[in-house]
């Protein structure tokens, strides 16, 4: 998520090409890739998964303006690549035009030749690419497409000036055997008011957790107002609309584990040593355990052994652990261990709402 205004972030640049399914995965992950990180396997925050913290997606207006001017000068007379013609440009093999519009940081991460090689291998056998997602957050717009077989996907991240600030090419796998299995317990959304599903769904294009069995059906939820997850200084937790919001038990159960002493991160500075940060794990019976992570330090209001009813206060949303900004990370697993248990699709009491990427969810009454 790109930050507006004066903030200048540190830039993290990774480029990784790896063999997978006979073609190469390309993940250029920069400060611009709008991907919320969440607790997961201890090594889950890696470059090839394109999990860059969204609070590092800031650049100041002056730098952006200068870059755009340089880009306009360099591309004078060339066709402008926009979200509307990106797929046509790619399918025609006009990779030079796409490369021309990459941000300076992305050009440092990958050469034109490597981009061409990756694109050629990705496009082998591809006859069409259909848009499956488009959403704007914090002045950066993400677009995602799948090929005709549903086995290849591509994401591109555009600024308002059509600079390409992120690009991800990846194979897509499905897990139909577990996609159709839901919890026996019915869960209620554990927050009040209106919320935005940042990651959620049964494919890796809508939910980056999906490729990991331990997190496959996890959700990352933020609070968005007027297209922004924050207001003010993007390096201050209190600027984020989600930070400090009360968090409630999603169903009846018994608390089996908590953590409450992990400091909240400066947004964008993550803590991989404590992936889940502060958390509450609740046993709901039927071999189902809800795991709520990244809770605000010192806010956990329950203790191990407490018997809870749905709607009981358990803490406040925070930014602890391997988290880039304040958000809800919620999953239900078949055991209490985040790193060895398998994630289960959540059965919601209100089945009228779709907990998939880009949707707005109405929570408990305020």
mmCIF file of C-alpha atoms in Angstrom:
data_model
loop_
_atom_site.group_PDB
_atom_site.id
_atom_site.type_symbol
_atom_site.label_atom_id
_atom_site.label_comp_id
_atom_site.label_asym_id
_atom_site.label_seq_id
_atom_site.Cartn_x
_atom_site.Cartn_y
_atom_site.Cartn_z
ATOM 1 C CA UNK A 1 0.000 0.000 0.000
ATOM 2 C CA UNK A 2 1.558 3.211 -1.050
ATOM 3 C CA UNK A 3 1.535 6.013 1.485
ATOM 4 C CA UNK A 4 0.728 9.521 0.441
ATOM 5 C CA UNK A 5 2.364 12.714 1.590
ATOM 6 C CA UNK A 6 5.748 13.305 3.098
ATOM 7 C CA UNK A 7 6.683 9.860 4.330
ATOM 8 C CA UNK A 8 9.811 8.313 2.833
ATOM 9 C CA UNK A 9 10.188 4.633 3.628
ATOM 10 C CA UNK A 10 13.169 2.346 3.484
ATOM 11 C CA UNK A 11 13.038 0.282 0.309
ATOM 12 C CA UNK A 12 13.236 -3.490 0.413
ATOM 13 C CA UNK A 13 13.934 -5.001 -2.974
ATOM 14 C CA UNK A 14 13.903 -8.675 -3.784
ATOM 15 C CA UNK A 15 13.900 -10.485 -7.099
ATOM 16 C CA UNK A 16 13.627 -14.230 -7.226
ATOM 17 C CA UNK A 17 13.241 -16.619 -10.131
ATOM 18 C CA UNK A 18 12.641 -20.245 -9.328
ATOM 19 C CA UNK A 19 11.547 -23.317 -11.245
ATOM 20 C CA UNK A 20 8.060 -24.508 -10.516
ATOM 21 C CA UNK A 21 5.771 -26.563 -12.729
ATOM 22 C CA UNK A 22 8.215 -26.162 -15.579
ATOM 23 C CA UNK A 23 8.027 -22.394 -15.710
ATOM 24 C CA UNK A 24 9.445 -19.698 -13.543
ATOM 25 C CA UNK A 25 7.851 -17.809 -10.736
ATOM 26 C CA UNK A 26 8.641 -14.131 -10.800
ATOM 27 C CA UNK A 27 8.187 -12.170 -7.620
ATOM 28 C CA UNK A 28 9.498 -8.650 -7.588
ATOM 29 C CA UNK A 29 8.608 -7.484 -4.122
ATOM 30 C CA UNK A 30 9.247 -3.905 -3.286
ATOM 31 C CA UNK A 31 7.986 -1.274 -0.931
ATOM 32 C CA UNK A 32 5.034 -0.998 -3.276
ATOM 33 C CA UNK A 33 3.582 -4.492 -3.221
ATOM 34 C CA UNK A 34 0.436 -4.179 -1.167
ATOM 35 C CA UNK A 35 0.647 -7.383 0.798
ATOM 36 C CA UNK A 36 -0.168 -7.595 4.458
ATOM 37 C CA UNK A 37 1.978 -10.057 6.294
ATOM 38 C CA UNK A 38 0.507 -12.326 8.897
ATOM 39 C CA UNK A 39 1.677 -14.914 11.349
ATOM 40 C CA UNK A 40 2.516 -18.195 9.757
ATOM 41 C CA UNK A 41 5.322 -20.632 9.473
ATOM 42 C CA UNK A 42 8.371 -19.082 11.042
ATOM 43 C CA UNK A 43 9.979 -18.814 7.612
ATOM 44 C CA UNK A 44 6.854 -17.691 5.809
ATOM 45 C CA UNK A 45 7.931 -14.104 5.212
ATOM 46 C CA UNK A 46 10.184 -14.701 2.224
ATOM 47 C CA UNK A 47 10.815 -12.959 -1.046
ATOM 48 C CA UNK A 48 9.363 -15.668 -3.265
ATOM 49 C CA UNK A 49 6.045 -15.387 -1.443
ATOM 50 C CA UNK A 50 5.992 -11.653 -2.110
ATOM 51 C CA UNK A 51 5.032 -10.850 1.460
ATOM 52 C CA UNK A 52 6.314 -7.327 1.883
ATOM 53 C CA UNK A 53 4.896 -5.240 4.647
ATOM 54 C CA UNK A 54 2.402 -2.676 3.485
ATOM 55 C CA UNK A 55 3.744 0.042 5.762
ATOM 56 C CA UNK A 56 6.943 0.056 3.697
ATOM 57 C CA UNK A 57 4.975 1.038 0.651
ATOM 58 C CA UNK A 58 5.464 4.763 1.057
ATOM 59 C CA UNK A 59 7.354 7.250 -1.021
ATOM 60 C CA UNK A 60 7.198 11.004 -0.822
ATOM 61 C CA UNK A 61 5.365 13.027 -3.431
ATOM 62 C CA UNK A 62 8.475 14.835 -4.613
ATOM 63 C CA UNK A 63 10.359 11.622 -5.341
ATOM 64 C CA UNK A 64 7.328 10.144 -7.056
ATOM 65 C CA UNK A 65 6.830 13.251 -9.173
ATOM 66 C CA UNK A 66 10.484 13.297 -10.250
ATOM 67 C CA UNK A 67 10.306 9.622 -11.159
ATOM 68 C CA UNK A 68 7.166 10.153 -13.183
ATOM 69 C CA UNK A 69 8.763 13.056 -15.043
ATOM 70 C CA UNK A 70 11.786 10.928 -15.889
ATOM 71 C CA UNK A 71 9.498 8.141 -17.008
ATOM 72 C CA UNK A 72 7.425 10.453 -19.206
ATOM 73 C CA UNK A 73 10.593 11.805 -20.822
ATOM 74 C CA UNK A 74 12.038 8.356 -21.447
ATOM 75 C CA UNK A 75 8.809 6.980 -22.879
ATOM 76 C CA UNK A 76 7.903 9.902 -25.107
ATOM 77 C CA UNK A 77 6.368 8.504 -28.247
ATOM 78 C CA UNK A 78 5.810 5.063 -26.692
ATOM 79 C CA UNK A 79 2.432 3.654 -25.772
ATOM 80 C CA UNK A 80 1.400 4.097 -22.177
ATOM 81 C CA UNK A 81 0.734 0.812 -20.400
ATOM 82 C CA UNK A 82 -2.381 1.063 -18.256
ATOM 83 C CA UNK A 83 -4.415 -1.506 -16.326
ATOM 84 C CA UNK A 84 -6.809 -1.578 -19.292
ATOM 85 C CA UNK A 85 -4.172 -2.580 -21.841
ATOM 86 C CA UNK A 86 -1.652 -4.371 -19.593
ATOM 87 C CA UNK A 87 -2.826 -7.858 -20.599
ATOM 88 C CA UNK A 88 -2.847 -7.030 -24.322
ATOM 89 C CA UNK A 89 0.643 -5.569 -23.997
ATOM 90 C CA UNK A 90 1.856 -8.692 -22.199
ATOM 91 C CA UNK A 91 0.184 -11.126 -24.621
ATOM 92 C CA UNK A 92 1.714 -9.292 -27.598
ATOM 93 C CA UNK A 93 5.136 -9.745 -26.050
ATOM 94 C CA UNK A 94 5.765 -6.010 -25.712
ATOM 95 C CA UNK A 95 7.770 -6.515 -22.546
ATOM 96 C CA UNK A 96 9.906 -3.448 -23.238
ATOM 97 C CA UNK A 97 6.830 -1.260 -22.844
ATOM 98 C CA UNK A 98 6.012 -2.876 -19.497
ATOM 99 C CA UNK A 99 9.609 -2.643 -18.327
ATOM 100 C CA UNK A 100 9.723 1.030 -19.251
ATOM 101 C CA UNK A 101 6.987 1.721 -16.709
ATOM 102 C CA UNK A 102 8.475 -0.241 -13.825
ATOM 103 C CA UNK A 103 9.459 1.893 -10.863
ATOM 104 C CA UNK A 104 13.188 2.663 -10.504
ATOM 105 C CA UNK A 105 13.407 0.264 -7.564
ATOM 106 C CA UNK A 106 11.910 -2.542 -9.613
ATOM 107 C CA UNK A 107 14.367 -1.928 -12.417
ATOM 108 C CA UNK A 108 17.118 -2.348 -9.861
ATOM 109 C CA UNK A 109 15.581 -5.669 -8.866
ATOM 110 C CA UNK A 110 15.316 -7.242 -12.308
ATOM 111 C CA UNK A 111 16.789 -6.756 -15.767
ATOM 112 C CA UNK A 112 14.744 -6.488 -18.926
ATOM 113 C CA UNK A 113 16.163 -9.806 -20.128
ATOM 114 C CA UNK A 114 15.107 -11.631 -16.983
ATOM 115 C CA UNK A 115 11.651 -10.136 -17.216
ATOM 116 C CA UNK A 116 11.380 -11.244 -20.840
ATOM 117 C CA UNK A 117 12.488 -14.769 -19.985
ATOM 118 C CA UNK A 118 10.027 -15.084 -17.156
ATOM 119 C CA UNK A 119 7.186 -13.619 -19.211
ATOM 120 C CA UNK A 120 7.870 -15.940 -22.151
ATOM 121 C CA UNK A 121 7.799 -19.024 -19.951
ATOM 122 C CA UNK A 122 4.700 -17.823 -18.133
ATOM 123 C CA UNK A 123 2.859 -17.184 -21.409
ATOM 124 C CA UNK A 124 3.606 -20.612 -22.855
ATOM 125 C CA UNK A 125 0.200 -22.205 -23.472
ATOM 126 C CA UNK A 126 -1.702 -19.129 -22.303
ATOM 127 C CA UNK A 127 -4.454 -18.110 -24.709
ATOM 128 C CA UNK A 128 -6.283 -15.632 -22.487
ATOM 129 C CA UNK A 129 -6.027 -13.830 -19.160
ATOM 130 C CA UNK A 130 -9.204 -12.847 -17.329
ATOM 131 C CA UNK A 131 -9.301 -10.198 -14.630
ATOM 132 C CA UNK A 132 -10.289 -11.637 -11.263
ATOM 133 C CA UNK A 133 -9.573 -8.752 -8.956
ATOM 134 C CA UNK A 134 -9.138 -4.989 -8.850
ATOM 135 C CA UNK A 135 -8.949 -2.860 -5.727
ATOM 136 C CA UNK A 136 -7.430 0.411 -4.609
ATOM 137 C CA UNK A 137 -5.958 1.009 -1.176
ATOM 138 C CA UNK A 138 -3.721 3.841 -0.010
ATOM 139 C CA UNK A 139 -3.207 5.270 -3.511
ATOM 140 C CA UNK A 140 -2.040 1.980 -5.009
ATOM 141 C CA UNK A 141 -4.278 -0.191 -7.190
ATOM 142 C CA UNK A 142 -3.832 -3.922 -7.545
ATOM 143 C CA UNK A 143 -5.060 -5.893 -10.539
ATOM 144 C CA UNK A 144 -5.000 -9.675 -10.827
ATOM 145 C CA UNK A 145 -5.618 -12.015 -13.756
ATOM 146 C CA UNK A 146 -5.844 -15.790 -14.251
ATOM 147 C CA UNK A 147 -5.200 -17.746 -17.413
ATOM 148 C CA UNK A 148 -7.861 -19.846 -19.157
ATOM 149 C CA UNK A 149 -6.894 -22.966 -17.210
ATOM 150 C CA UNK A 150 -6.904 -21.305 -13.792
ATOM 151 C CA UNK A 151 -3.395 -22.606 -13.164
ATOM 152 C CA UNK A 152 -1.404 -19.409 -13.778
ATOM 153 C CA UNK A 153 -1.873 -15.995 -12.261
ATOM 154 C CA UNK A 154 -0.360 -12.552 -12.513
ATOM 155 C CA UNK A 155 -0.674 -9.463 -10.336
ATOM 156 C CA UNK A 156 0.366 -5.908 -11.156
ATOM 157 C CA UNK A 157 0.339 -2.885 -8.867
ATOM 158 C CA UNK A 158 -0.193 0.533 -10.441
ATOM 159 C CA UNK A 159 0.221 3.995 -9.001
ATOM 160 C CA UNK A 160 -2.127 6.814 -9.939
ATOM 161 C CA UNK A 161 0.400 7.812 -12.640
ATOM 162 C CA UNK A 162 0.400 4.240 -14.049
ATOM 163 C CA UNK A 163 3.869 3.462 -12.785
ATOM 164 C CA UNK A 164 4.119 -0.277 -12.099
ATOM 165 C CA UNK A 165 5.266 -0.628 -8.511
ATOM 166 C CA UNK A 166 4.845 -4.374 -8.078
ATOM 167 C CA UNK A 167 4.614 -7.497 -10.217
ATOM 168 C CA UNK A 168 3.977 -11.108 -9.281
ATOM 169 C CA UNK A 169 3.696 -14.131 -11.567
ATOM 170 C CA UNK A 170 2.790 -17.414 -9.943
ATOM 171 C CA UNK A 171 1.367 -20.913 -10.453
ATOM 172 C CA UNK A 172 -2.069 -21.543 -8.970
ATOM 173 C CA UNK A 173 -3.082 -24.710 -7.188
ATOM 174 C CA UNK A 174 -6.431 -25.726 -5.741
ATOM 175 C CA UNK A 175 -7.212 -27.886 -2.744
ATOM 176 C CA UNK A 176 -10.762 -28.976 -3.436
ATOM 177 C CA UNK A 177 -10.644 -31.693 -0.796
ATOM 178 C CA UNK A 178 -10.338 -29.153 2.022
ATOM 179 C CA UNK A 179 -12.058 -26.199 0.321
ATOM 180 C CA UNK A 180 -15.412 -27.897 0.839
ATOM 181 C CA UNK A 181 -14.835 -28.810 4.495
ATOM 182 C CA UNK A 182 -16.087 -26.288 7.036
ATOM 183 C CA UNK A 183 -15.965 -26.016 10.800
ATOM 184 C CA UNK A 184 -18.772 -27.628 12.763
ATOM 185 C CA UNK A 185 -18.794 -24.560 14.988
ATOM 186 C CA UNK A 186 -20.577 -21.475 13.671
ATOM 187 C CA UNK A 187 -18.480 -18.354 14.160
ATOM 188 C CA UNK A 188 -19.473 -14.708 14.417
ATOM 189 C CA UNK A 189 -17.295 -11.931 13.074
ATOM 190 C CA UNK A 190 -15.318 -10.760 16.145
ATOM 191 C CA UNK A 191 -15.287 -6.996 15.516
ATOM 192 C CA UNK A 192 -17.843 -4.195 15.560
ATOM 193 C CA UNK A 193 -18.642 -2.033 12.570
ATOM 194 C CA UNK A 194 -17.505 -2.161 8.963
ATOM 195 C CA UNK A 195 -14.300 -3.937 7.877
ATOM 196 C CA UNK A 196 -12.387 -4.754 4.706
ATOM 197 C CA UNK A 197 -11.167 -8.222 3.726
ATOM 198 C CA UNK A 198 -7.569 -7.712 2.664
ATOM 199 C CA UNK A 199 -6.756 -11.405 2.317
ATOM 200 C CA UNK A 200 -9.434 -14.079 2.172
ATOM 201 C CA UNK A 201 -10.640 -16.759 -0.219
ATOM 202 C CA UNK A 202 -9.880 -20.177 -1.619
ATOM 203 C CA UNK A 203 -7.051 -19.357 -3.995
ATOM 204 C CA UNK A 204 -3.664 -17.721 -3.678
ATOM 205 C CA UNK A 205 -4.684 -14.747 -5.824
ATOM 206 C CA UNK A 206 -7.216 -13.653 -3.227
ATOM 207 C CA UNK A 207 -5.549 -15.118 -0.162
ATOM 208 C CA UNK A 208 -1.771 -15.480 -0.009
ATOM 209 C CA UNK A 209 -2.156 -17.788 3.019
ATOM 210 C CA UNK A 210 -3.739 -20.390 0.743
ATOM 211 C CA UNK A 211 -0.537 -22.111 -0.326
ATOM 212 C CA UNK A 212 0.320 -22.974 3.300
ATOM 213 C CA UNK A 213 -1.680 -25.836 4.808
ATOM 214 C CA UNK A 214 -1.293 -24.387 8.295
ATOM 215 C CA UNK A 215 -2.881 -21.061 7.252
ATOM 216 C CA UNK A 216 -4.856 -21.942 4.137
ATOM 217 C CA UNK A 217 -8.155 -20.363 5.218
ATOM 218 C CA UNK A 218 -6.795 -17.604 7.431
ATOM 219 C CA UNK A 219 -8.161 -14.083 7.065
ATOM 220 C CA UNK A 220 -6.434 -10.711 7.258
ATOM 221 C CA UNK A 221 -8.928 -7.914 7.917
ATOM 222 C CA UNK A 222 -8.249 -4.183 7.993
ATOM 223 C CA UNK A 223 -10.419 -1.129 8.596
ATOM 224 C CA UNK A 224 -10.565 1.170 5.603
ATOM 225 C CA UNK A 225 -11.966 4.671 5.450
ATOM 226 C CA UNK A 226 -12.145 6.545 2.150
ATOM 227 C CA UNK A 227 -9.694 4.128 0.574
ATOM 228 C CA UNK A 228 -7.056 4.339 3.299
ATOM 229 C CA UNK A 229 -6.185 2.038 6.184
ATOM 230 C CA UNK A 230 -4.677 4.934 8.110
ATOM 231 C CA UNK A 231 -4.967 8.688 8.580
ATOM 232 C CA UNK A 232 -1.911 10.751 9.499
ATOM 233 C CA UNK A 233 1.618 9.525 10.090
ATOM 234 C CA UNK A 234 1.974 6.074 8.524
ATOM 235 C CA UNK A 235 4.774 5.209 10.962
ATOM 236 C CA UNK A 236 2.500 5.564 13.997
ATOM 237 C CA UNK A 237 0.229 2.676 15.008
ATOM 238 C CA UNK A 238 -2.450 5.012 16.292
ATOM 239 C CA UNK A 239 -2.857 6.371 12.760
ATOM 240 C CA UNK A 240 -4.332 3.049 11.633
ATOM 241 C CA UNK A 241 -8.094 2.747 11.802
ATOM 242 C CA UNK A 242 -7.859 -0.837 13.095
ATOM 243 C CA UNK A 243 -5.383 -0.217 15.909
ATOM 244 C CA UNK A 244 -6.888 -0.604 19.379
ATOM 245 C CA UNK A 245 -10.310 -1.742 18.165
ATOM 246 C CA UNK A 246 -11.964 -4.122 20.658
ATOM 247 C CA UNK A 247 -11.784 -7.788 19.752
ATOM 248 C CA UNK A 248 -14.402 -10.328 20.803
ATOM 249 C CA UNK A 249 -14.660 -14.114 21.049
ATOM 250 C CA UNK A 250 -16.030 -15.416 17.755
ATOM 251 C CA UNK A 251 -17.725 -18.399 19.438
ATOM 252 C CA UNK A 252 -18.091 -20.079 22.822
ATOM 253 C CA UNK A 253 -15.020 -21.904 24.052
ATOM 254 C CA UNK A 254 -12.162 -22.282 26.518
ATOM 255 C CA UNK A 255 -8.943 -20.280 26.353
ATOM 256 C CA UNK A 256 -6.026 -22.687 25.970
ATOM 257 C CA UNK A 257 -3.155 -20.269 25.373
ATOM 258 C CA UNK A 258 -2.373 -16.562 25.329
ATOM 259 C CA UNK A 259 0.563 -14.231 24.856
ATOM 260 C CA UNK A 260 0.372 -10.602 25.944
ATOM 261 C CA UNK A 261 3.853 -9.107 26.259
ATOM 262 C CA UNK A 262 5.136 -8.702 22.685
ATOM 263 C CA UNK A 263 5.641 -5.027 21.760
ATOM 264 C CA UNK A 264 3.675 -3.567 18.890
ATOM 265 C CA UNK A 265 5.852 -2.866 15.863
ATOM 266 C CA UNK A 266 6.562 0.447 14.295
ATOM 267 C CA UNK A 267 4.476 -0.008 11.126
ATOM 268 C CA UNK A 268 6.631 -1.646 8.490
ATOM 269 C CA UNK A 269 9.233 -2.986 10.935
ATOM 270 C CA UNK A 270 8.256 -6.586 11.529
ATOM 271 C CA UNK A 271 9.152 -9.106 14.209
ATOM 272 C CA UNK A 272 9.879 -12.529 12.638
ATOM 273 C CA UNK A 273 11.180 -13.853 15.961
ATOM 274 C CA UNK A 274 7.605 -13.810 17.293
ATOM 275 C CA UNK A 275 5.508 -14.517 14.190
ATOM 276 C CA UNK A 276 2.104 -14.498 15.898
ATOM 277 C CA UNK A 277 2.898 -11.630 18.247
ATOM 278 C CA UNK A 278 0.335 -11.496 21.038
ATOM 279 C CA UNK A 279 -2.463 -13.998 20.586
ATOM 280 C CA UNK A 280 -5.456 -15.782 22.048
ATOM 281 C CA UNK A 281 -6.160 -19.431 21.213
ATOM 282 C CA UNK A 282 -9.614 -20.774 22.057
ATOM 283 C CA UNK A 283 -10.774 -24.396 22.062
ATOM 284 C CA UNK A 284 -14.306 -24.496 20.632
ATOM 285 C CA UNK A 285 -14.716 -28.266 20.795
ATOM 286 C CA UNK A 286 -14.994 -30.596 17.800
ATOM 287 C CA UNK A 287 -11.224 -30.374 17.438
ATOM 288 C CA UNK A 288 -11.522 -26.715 16.365
ATOM 289 C CA UNK A 289 -9.320 -23.927 17.716
ATOM 290 C CA UNK A 290 -9.551 -20.272 16.785
ATOM 291 C CA UNK A 291 -6.224 -18.468 16.620
ATOM 292 C CA UNK A 292 -6.295 -14.678 16.776
ATOM 293 C CA UNK A 293 -2.882 -13.088 16.271
ATOM 294 C CA UNK A 294 -1.062 -9.720 16.326
ATOM 295 C CA UNK A 295 -3.049 -8.436 19.299
ATOM 296 C CA UNK A 296 -2.054 -5.152 20.936
ATOM 297 C CA UNK A 297 0.497 -5.542 23.725
ATOM 298 C CA UNK A 298 -1.055 -5.671 27.180
ATOM 299 C CA UNK A 299 -4.623 -5.678 25.882
ATOM 300 C CA UNK A 300 -5.397 -9.398 26.193
ATOM 301 C CA UNK A 301 -8.233 -9.517 28.724
ATOM 302 C CA UNK A 302 -8.538 -13.289 29.189
ATOM 303 C CA UNK A 303 -6.332 -15.943 30.732
ATOM 304 C CA UNK A 304 -5.676 -19.604 30.125
ATOM 305 C CA UNK A 305 -8.601 -21.730 31.296
ATOM 306 C CA UNK A 306 -11.244 -19.000 31.004
ATOM 307 C CA UNK A 307 -14.641 -20.159 29.737
ATOM 308 C CA UNK A 308 -15.891 -17.701 27.137
ATOM 309 C CA UNK A 309 -19.187 -16.925 25.494
ATOM 310 C CA UNK A 310 -19.435 -15.599 21.990
ATOM 311 C CA UNK A 311 -19.055 -11.820 22.160
ATOM 312 C CA UNK A 312 -16.868 -11.721 25.283
ATOM 313 C CA UNK A 313 -14.039 -9.193 25.051
ATOM 314 C CA UNK A 314 -10.641 -10.864 24.539
ATOM 315 C CA UNK A 315 -8.347 -7.954 23.648
ATOM 316 C CA UNK A 316 -7.655 -5.210 21.128
ATOM 317 C CA UNK A 317 -6.333 -5.274 17.582
ATOM 318 C CA UNK A 318 -2.649 -4.500 17.374
ATOM 319 C CA UNK A 319 0.494 -4.753 15.299
ATOM 320 C CA UNK A 320 2.656 -7.264 17.149
ATOM 321 C CA UNK A 321 4.691 -10.090 15.628
ATOM 322 C CA UNK A 322 5.234 -10.581 11.907
ATOM 323 C CA UNK A 323 2.749 -7.864 11.119
ATOM 324 C CA UNK A 324 3.132 -4.802 8.940
ATOM 325 C CA UNK A 325 0.192 -2.801 10.254
ATOM 326 C CA UNK A 326 -2.734 -3.179 12.643
ATOM 327 C CA UNK A 327 -5.136 -5.836 11.410
ATOM 328 C CA UNK A 328 -7.084 -8.911 12.429
ATOM 329 C CA UNK A 329 -5.486 -12.237 11.631
ATOM 330 C CA UNK A 330 -8.041 -14.954 12.342
ATOM 331 C CA UNK A 331 -8.001 -18.624 11.516
ATOM 332 C CA UNK A 332 -9.503 -21.836 12.815
ATOM 333 C CA UNK A 333 -7.259 -24.897 12.947
ATOM 334 C CA UNK A 334 -7.544 -28.545 13.927
ATOM 335 C CA UNK A 335 -5.112 -28.033 16.792
ATOM 336 C CA UNK A 336 -3.771 -25.255 19.002
ATOM 337 C CA UNK A 337 -0.292 -25.107 17.455
ATOM 338 C CA UNK A 338 -0.159 -22.453 14.747
ATOM 339 C CA UNK A 339 2.777 -24.065 12.973
ATOM 340 C CA UNK A 340 1.708 -27.711 12.881
ATOM 341 C CA UNK A 341 -2.103 -27.650 12.850
ATOM 342 C CA UNK A 342 -4.130 -27.515 9.648
ATOM 343 C CA UNK A 343 -6.348 -24.569 8.850
ATOM 344 C CA UNK A 344 -10.093 -25.184 8.389
ATOM 345 C CA UNK A 345 -12.576 -23.172 6.353
ATOM 346 C CA UNK A 346 -14.739 -21.141 8.741
ATOM 347 C CA UNK A 347 -18.497 -21.679 8.849
ATOM 348 C CA UNK A 348 -19.992 -18.258 9.538
ATOM 349 C CA UNK A 349 -23.278 -17.774 11.358
ATOM 350 C CA UNK A 350 -24.090 -15.039 8.832
ATOM 351 C CA UNK A 351 -23.641 -16.753 5.495
ATOM 352 C CA UNK A 352 -24.882 -13.758 3.525
ATOM 353 C CA UNK A 353 -21.449 -12.119 3.664
ATOM 354 C CA UNK A 354 -18.518 -13.232 1.538
ATOM 355 C CA UNK A 355 -15.183 -13.238 3.373
ATOM 356 C CA UNK A 356 -13.151 -12.930 0.205
ATOM 357 C CA UNK A 357 -10.557 -10.383 -0.816
ATOM 358 C CA UNK A 358 -11.891 -6.929 -1.555
ATOM 359 C CA UNK A 359 -15.246 -7.348 0.152
ATOM 360 C CA UNK A 360 -16.571 -5.146 2.926
ATOM 361 C CA UNK A 361 -17.878 -6.978 5.977
ATOM 362 C CA UNK A 362 -20.421 -5.718 8.455
ATOM 363 C CA UNK A 363 -19.444 -6.832 11.950
ATOM 364 C CA UNK A 364 -21.226 -6.771 15.283
ATOM 365 C CA UNK A 365 -23.511 -3.803 16.020
ATOM 366 C CA UNK A 366 -21.610 -0.793 17.325
#
